[in-house]
Amino acid sequence: MKIRRFGAKWHKDTRAFFLFLAPSLLGVLVFVLVPFLDVIGRSFKTVVTNRFVGFQNYKTIFGNMAFQLAVKNTFRFTIVCIPLLVVIGLLIALPVSRMKSGGTIKSLYLFPLAMPTATIVIVWKTAFYRQGFLNLLLSRIGEWTGLWGEIHKDYLGSSAALWVLVFSYIWKNAGYTIVLWLAGLLGVPGELSEAARVDGASEGQCFFKVVLPNLKGSLYTIVVLSFLNSFKIYREAYLVAGAYPEQNIYLLQHLFNNWFVNLDFDKMAAATVCVGGFLFIVIMLLQILWDRQNM
């Protein structure tokens, strides 16, 4: 009787579980998986005649100079931004975690996420164009010190545009990174650090030997979210510099936009499959590393 009751309860719980997940699973299937499978199919066909051409579209995009430039810039932007964002967020979260007014400060750090993208773009244009605030400030400093004259550098139209974009990304995304670090720091038992200090450990040893090893979960979450968000910087770059920006900030999203305008859907489909596959592989590698660390 007990086995039958247990089996009936298990079947009931399982059915309730799947009924609860069904709407979400159905939405993902209809709006994500099915369209992506359709994109995969279209990546092997021509646009107009819908003729199967095998890997010709993939050969075309990998031989495309614009695609190569966009991949290089996107990869460089990601490699620069993620370590900076992780380190800056941790350096700010450490002193904030010791403050009593941490809740108010967290709200201030999340403020950039609530600002509309168009507003942020206006601020960047005002600060970094030829007659912007930055050039005005540097010119005044040069005037006071006598070290240089007036400066009218177009930061968004030179190689400095990449660093403007990096600054924009870090400024906007540092808030949630700090909050995630704070959650990890506040979750580390204080008794561990106290015991280490009793044994003669310094503050640096307590941090690197006790606190930091307990922040692996936060680090994994932050890296994955930062990696995905690095592919969403396109709005700022597009609104600031248009569809054909300075070549140092010509990203994959610019390329996709231009192919969409030109109705090059076969190229878009092939490139989308490559980017999607790359994102999947990176996230799976991070998951494997995370699983090994917790074995």
Short mmCIF file of C-alpha atoms in Angstrom, two decimals:
data_model
loop_
_atom_site.label_atom_id
_atom_site.label_comp_id
_atom_site.label_asym_id
_atom_site.label_seq_id
_atom_site.Cartn_x
_atom_site.Cartn_y
_atom_site.Cartn_z
CA MET A 1 0.00 0.00 0.00
CA LYS A 2 2.82 2.38 0.90
CA ILE A 3 4.53 1.70 -2.45
CA ARG A 4 1.31 2.41 -4.34
CA ARG A 5 0.74 5.63 -2.43
CA PHE A 6 4.34 6.70 -3.05
CA GLY A 7 4.01 5.91 -6.76
CA ALA A 8 0.74 7.79 -7.05
CA LYS A 9 2.20 10.78 -5.21
CA TRP A 10 5.31 10.72 -7.42
CA HIS A 11 3.20 10.66 -10.59
CA LYS A 12 1.04 13.48 -9.25
CA ASP A 13 4.07 15.63 -8.37
CA THR A 14 5.69 14.91 -11.73
CA ARG A 15 2.53 15.85 -13.61
CA ALA A 16 2.19 19.07 -11.59
CA PHE A 17 5.84 19.86 -12.28
CA PHE A 18 5.47 19.49 -16.05
CA LEU A 19 2.16 21.37 -16.08
CA PHE A 20 3.88 24.22 -14.24
CA LEU A 21 6.75 24.30 -16.76
CA ALA A 22 4.61 23.69 -19.85
CA PRO A 23 3.84 27.37 -20.68
CA SER A 24 7.51 28.37 -20.45
CA LEU A 25 8.71 25.33 -22.38
CA LEU A 26 6.09 25.93 -25.06
CA GLY A 27 7.12 29.57 -25.36
CA VAL A 28 10.81 28.66 -25.70
CA LEU A 29 9.96 26.00 -28.27
CA VAL A 30 7.75 28.25 -30.40
CA PHE A 31 9.69 31.51 -30.16
CA VAL A 32 13.30 30.30 -29.80
CA LEU A 33 14.02 26.71 -30.84
CA VAL A 34 11.77 26.46 -33.90
CA PRO A 35 12.90 29.83 -35.37
CA PHE A 36 16.55 28.94 -34.74
CA LEU A 37 16.12 25.58 -36.49
CA ASP A 38 14.58 27.49 -39.40
CA VAL A 39 17.63 29.81 -39.44
CA ILE A 40 19.93 26.78 -39.54
CA GLY A 41 18.02 25.45 -42.54
CA ARG A 42 18.15 28.80 -44.33
CA SER A 43 21.91 29.03 -43.80
CA PHE A 44 22.32 26.22 -46.36
CA LYS A 45 20.05 27.82 -49.00
CA THR A 46 19.91 30.87 -51.24
CA VAL A 47 17.54 33.72 -50.45
CA VAL A 48 15.55 34.13 -53.65
CA THR A 49 15.46 30.64 -55.17
CA ASN A 50 15.64 28.76 -51.85
CA ARG A 51 18.11 26.41 -53.52
CA PHE A 52 20.33 24.18 -51.38
CA VAL A 53 23.97 25.31 -51.69
CA GLY A 54 25.61 23.40 -48.85
CA PHE A 55 28.32 25.32 -47.00
CA GLN A 56 28.67 28.02 -49.65
CA ASN A 57 27.11 30.69 -47.41
CA TYR A 58 29.58 29.84 -44.65
CA LYS A 59 32.52 30.07 -47.08
CA THR A 60 31.21 33.45 -48.21
CA ILE A 61 31.00 34.99 -44.74
CA PHE A 62 34.38 33.67 -43.60
CA GLY A 63 35.93 35.22 -46.70
CA ASN A 64 34.14 38.51 -46.12
CA MET A 65 36.47 41.28 -44.90
CA ALA A 66 33.66 43.04 -43.02
CA PHE A 67 32.84 39.82 -41.16
CA GLN A 68 36.49 39.30 -40.23
CA LEU A 69 36.74 42.88 -38.95
CA ALA A 70 33.51 42.59 -36.96
CA VAL A 71 34.58 39.29 -35.37
CA LYS A 72 38.00 40.72 -34.43
CA ASN A 73 36.50 43.87 -32.90
CA THR A 74 33.78 42.00 -31.03
CA PHE A 75 36.30 39.49 -29.66
CA ARG A 76 38.70 42.27 -28.62
CA PHE A 77 35.89 44.25 -26.98
CA THR A 78 34.76 41.19 -25.00
CA ILE A 79 38.28 40.23 -23.92
CA VAL A 80 38.94 43.77 -22.65
CA CYS A 81 35.56 44.42 -21.00
CA ILE A 82 34.88 41.26 -19.02
CA PRO A 83 38.09 41.20 -16.90
CA LEU A 84 37.80 44.96 -16.27
CA LEU A 85 34.15 44.67 -15.26
CA VAL A 86 34.79 41.70 -12.95
CA VAL A 87 37.78 43.32 -11.21
CA ILE A 88 36.24 46.81 -10.91
CA GLY A 89 32.99 45.37 -9.55
CA LEU A 90 34.86 43.35 -6.91
CA LEU A 91 37.08 46.29 -5.88
CA ILE A 92 33.99 48.46 -5.33
CA ALA A 93 31.95 45.70 -3.66
CA LEU A 94 34.62 44.98 -1.02
CA PRO A 95 34.40 48.33 0.83
CA VAL A 96 30.64 48.62 0.21
CA SER A 97 30.06 45.25 1.91
CA ARG A 98 31.46 46.72 5.13
CA MET A 99 29.18 49.77 5.09
CA LYS A 100 25.91 49.98 7.00
CA SER A 101 24.24 52.02 4.23
CA GLY A 102 24.95 49.36 1.60
CA GLY A 103 21.31 49.16 0.47
CA THR A 104 21.18 52.83 -0.56
CA ILE A 105 24.52 52.57 -2.35
CA LYS A 106 23.34 49.48 -4.24
CA SER A 107 20.35 51.44 -5.52
CA LEU A 108 22.67 54.16 -6.82
CA TYR A 109 24.84 51.62 -8.63
CA LEU A 110 21.80 50.11 -10.35
CA PHE A 111 20.66 53.53 -11.59
CA PRO A 112 22.54 53.30 -14.96
CA LEU A 113 20.54 50.16 -15.86
CA ALA A 114 17.30 52.14 -15.51
CA MET A 115 18.42 54.94 -17.82
CA PRO A 116 17.12 54.81 -21.43
CA THR A 117 19.78 54.04 -24.02
CA ALA A 118 19.00 57.21 -25.98
CA THR A 119 19.71 59.31 -22.88
CA ILE A 120 23.05 57.59 -22.34
CA VAL A 121 23.99 58.18 -25.98
CA ILE A 122 23.26 61.90 -25.68
CA VAL A 123 25.56 62.06 -22.65
CA TRP A 124 28.37 60.28 -24.54
CA LYS A 125 27.99 62.55 -27.56
CA THR A 126 28.04 65.62 -25.34
CA ALA A 127 31.17 64.40 -23.56
CA PHE A 128 33.24 62.93 -26.41
CA TYR A 129 32.60 64.86 -29.62
CA ARG A 130 34.99 67.55 -30.93
CA GLN A 131 33.51 70.39 -28.88
CA GLY A 132 32.47 68.13 -26.02
CA PHE A 133 33.02 68.41 -22.30
CA LEU A 134 36.15 66.24 -22.27
CA ASN A 135 37.94 68.33 -24.89
CA LEU A 136 36.80 71.50 -23.13
CA LEU A 137 38.17 70.24 -19.80
CA LEU A 138 41.50 69.18 -21.34
CA SER A 139 41.79 72.52 -23.13
CA ARG A 140 41.22 74.42 -19.87
CA ILE A 141 43.84 72.27 -18.10
CA GLY A 142 46.29 72.95 -20.93
CA GLU A 143 45.53 76.67 -20.71
CA TRP A 144 46.11 76.75 -16.94
CA THR A 145 49.31 74.70 -17.03
CA GLY A 146 50.66 75.94 -20.36
CA LEU A 147 51.47 72.35 -21.41
CA TRP A 148 49.25 72.24 -24.52
CA GLY A 149 46.78 74.26 -26.50
CA GLU A 150 43.14 73.66 -27.41
CA ILE A 151 42.08 70.07 -28.06
CA HIS A 152 39.39 69.17 -30.56
CA LYS A 153 39.84 65.42 -30.92
CA ASP A 154 36.94 63.39 -32.26
CA TYR A 155 37.10 60.43 -29.89
CA LEU A 156 34.21 58.63 -31.56
CA GLY A 157 35.86 58.92 -34.97
CA SER A 158 39.30 57.62 -34.02
CA SER A 159 40.90 54.54 -32.46
CA ALA A 160 39.82 55.93 -29.07
CA ALA A 161 36.23 54.99 -29.97
CA LEU A 162 36.81 51.46 -28.65
CA TRP A 163 37.72 52.80 -25.21
CA VAL A 164 34.69 55.09 -25.20
CA LEU A 165 32.57 52.00 -25.87
CA VAL A 166 34.40 50.05 -23.15
CA PHE A 167 33.79 52.90 -20.68
CA SER A 168 30.10 52.97 -21.65
CA TYR A 169 29.74 49.21 -21.15
CA ILE A 170 31.46 49.19 -17.75
CA TRP A 171 29.56 52.26 -16.54
CA LYS A 172 26.22 50.71 -17.43
CA ASN A 173 26.89 47.14 -16.26
CA ALA A 174 29.02 47.71 -13.16
CA GLY A 175 25.90 48.11 -11.01
CA TYR A 176 24.54 44.58 -11.29
CA THR A 177 28.10 43.21 -11.07
CA ILE A 178 28.60 44.99 -7.74
CA VAL A 179 25.26 43.70 -6.45
CA LEU A 180 26.18 40.11 -7.39
CA TRP A 181 29.59 40.45 -5.74
CA LEU A 182 27.92 41.88 -2.63
CA ALA A 183 25.56 38.91 -2.48
CA GLY A 184 28.55 36.58 -2.62
CA LEU A 185 30.58 38.53 -0.06
CA LEU A 186 27.71 38.74 2.42
CA GLY A 187 27.18 34.99 2.00
CA VAL A 188 30.70 34.13 3.18
CA PRO A 189 30.54 33.15 6.89
CA GLY A 190 32.38 35.71 8.98
CA GLU A 191 33.57 32.93 11.31
CA LEU A 192 35.94 31.66 8.61
CA SER A 193 37.81 34.95 8.36
CA GLU A 194 37.85 35.37 12.13
CA ALA A 195 39.32 31.89 12.57
CA ALA A 196 41.97 32.67 9.95
CA ARG A 197 42.91 35.91 11.75
CA VAL A 198 43.19 34.04 15.05
CA ASP A 199 45.64 31.68 13.35
CA GLY A 200 47.75 34.68 12.34
CA ALA A 201 46.56 35.29 8.76
CA SER A 202 46.81 38.82 7.38
CA GLU A 203 43.93 40.67 5.67
CA GLY A 204 45.35 39.76 2.25
CA GLN A 205 45.68 36.09 3.18
CA CYS A 206 42.13 36.06 4.56
CA PHE A 207 40.84 37.48 1.29
CA PHE A 208 42.78 35.23 -1.10
CA LYS A 209 42.66 32.03 0.97
CA VAL A 210 39.23 32.30 2.62
CA VAL A 211 36.92 34.83 0.97
CA LEU A 212 37.88 34.50 -2.71
CA PRO A 213 37.50 30.68 -2.88
CA ASN A 214 33.93 31.10 -1.58
CA LEU A 215 33.07 33.54 -4.38
CA LYS A 216 33.39 31.05 -7.25
CA GLY A 217 29.63 30.86 -7.69
CA SER A 218 29.35 34.65 -7.96
CA LEU A 219 32.30 34.75 -10.35
CA TYR A 220 30.71 32.17 -12.65
CA THR A 221 27.38 34.04 -12.72
CA ILE A 222 29.05 37.40 -13.34
CA VAL A 223 31.27 36.10 -16.15
CA VAL A 224 28.36 34.45 -17.98
CA LEU A 225 26.07 37.49 -17.67
CA SER A 226 28.88 39.89 -18.61
CA PHE A 227 29.76 37.76 -21.62
CA LEU A 228 26.17 37.76 -22.87
CA ASN A 229 25.71 41.48 -22.17
CA SER A 230 28.87 42.30 -24.13
CA PHE A 231 26.92 41.34 -27.26
CA LYS A 232 24.19 43.88 -26.38
CA ILE A 233 26.34 47.00 -26.58
CA TYR A 234 25.26 47.48 -30.19
CA ARG A 235 22.52 49.99 -29.36
CA GLU A 236 24.97 52.45 -27.88
CA ALA A 237 27.49 51.98 -30.67
CA TYR A 238 24.82 52.31 -33.37
CA LEU A 239 23.15 55.42 -31.94
CA VAL A 240 26.50 57.10 -31.31
CA ALA A 241 28.24 56.39 -34.62
CA GLY A 242 25.61 55.04 -37.04
CA ALA A 243 25.58 51.91 -39.20
CA TYR A 244 29.15 52.43 -40.43
CA PRO A 245 31.15 53.62 -37.39
CA GLU A 246 34.90 53.98 -36.97
CA GLN A 247 36.45 50.62 -37.85
CA ASN A 248 37.59 49.94 -34.27
CA ILE A 249 33.96 49.69 -33.09
CA TYR A 250 32.49 47.98 -36.14
CA LEU A 251 30.90 45.03 -34.33
CA LEU A 252 29.01 41.93 -35.43
CA GLN A 253 25.71 43.66 -34.69
CA HIS A 254 26.59 46.43 -37.17
CA LEU A 255 27.30 43.79 -39.78
CA PHE A 256 24.01 42.00 -39.12
CA ASN A 257 22.12 45.28 -39.36
CA ASN A 258 23.72 46.14 -42.70
CA TRP A 259 23.07 42.66 -44.11
CA PHE A 260 19.45 42.94 -42.97
CA VAL A 261 19.07 46.29 -44.74
CA ASN A 262 20.59 44.79 -47.90
CA LEU A 263 18.37 41.67 -47.60
CA ASP A 264 21.40 39.35 -47.39
CA PHE A 265 19.45 36.86 -45.30
CA ASP A 266 21.55 33.88 -46.37
CA LYS A 267 24.69 35.52 -44.98
CA MET A 268 22.81 36.55 -41.86
CA ALA A 269 21.60 33.02 -41.28
CA ALA A 270 25.06 31.50 -41.63
CA ALA A 271 26.65 34.13 -39.39
CA THR A 272 23.88 33.72 -36.79
CA VAL A 273 24.49 29.98 -36.62
CA CYS A 274 28.23 30.58 -36.13
CA VAL A 275 27.69 33.16 -33.40
CA GLY A 276 25.05 31.04 -31.66
CA GLY A 277 27.31 28.00 -31.77
CA PHE A 278 30.22 30.02 -30.39
CA LEU A 279 28.14 31.37 -27.50
CA PHE A 280 26.89 27.87 -26.70
CA ILE A 281 30.41 26.43 -26.71
CA VAL A 282 31.79 29.18 -24.44
CA ILE A 283 28.96 28.83 -21.93
CA MET A 284 29.33 25.04 -21.89
CA LEU A 285 33.09 25.37 -21.31
CA LEU A 286 32.43 27.71 -18.41
CA GLN A 287 29.91 25.22 -17.03
CA ILE A 288 32.43 22.37 -17.32
CA LEU A 289 35.07 24.43 -15.51
CA TRP A 290 32.54 25.29 -12.82
CA ASP A 291 31.57 21.61 -12.38
CA ARG A 292 35.22 20.58 -12.08
CA GLN A 293 35.84 23.22 -9.42
CA ASN A 294 32.94 21.85 -7.38
CA MET A 295 33.82 18.16 -7.66
#
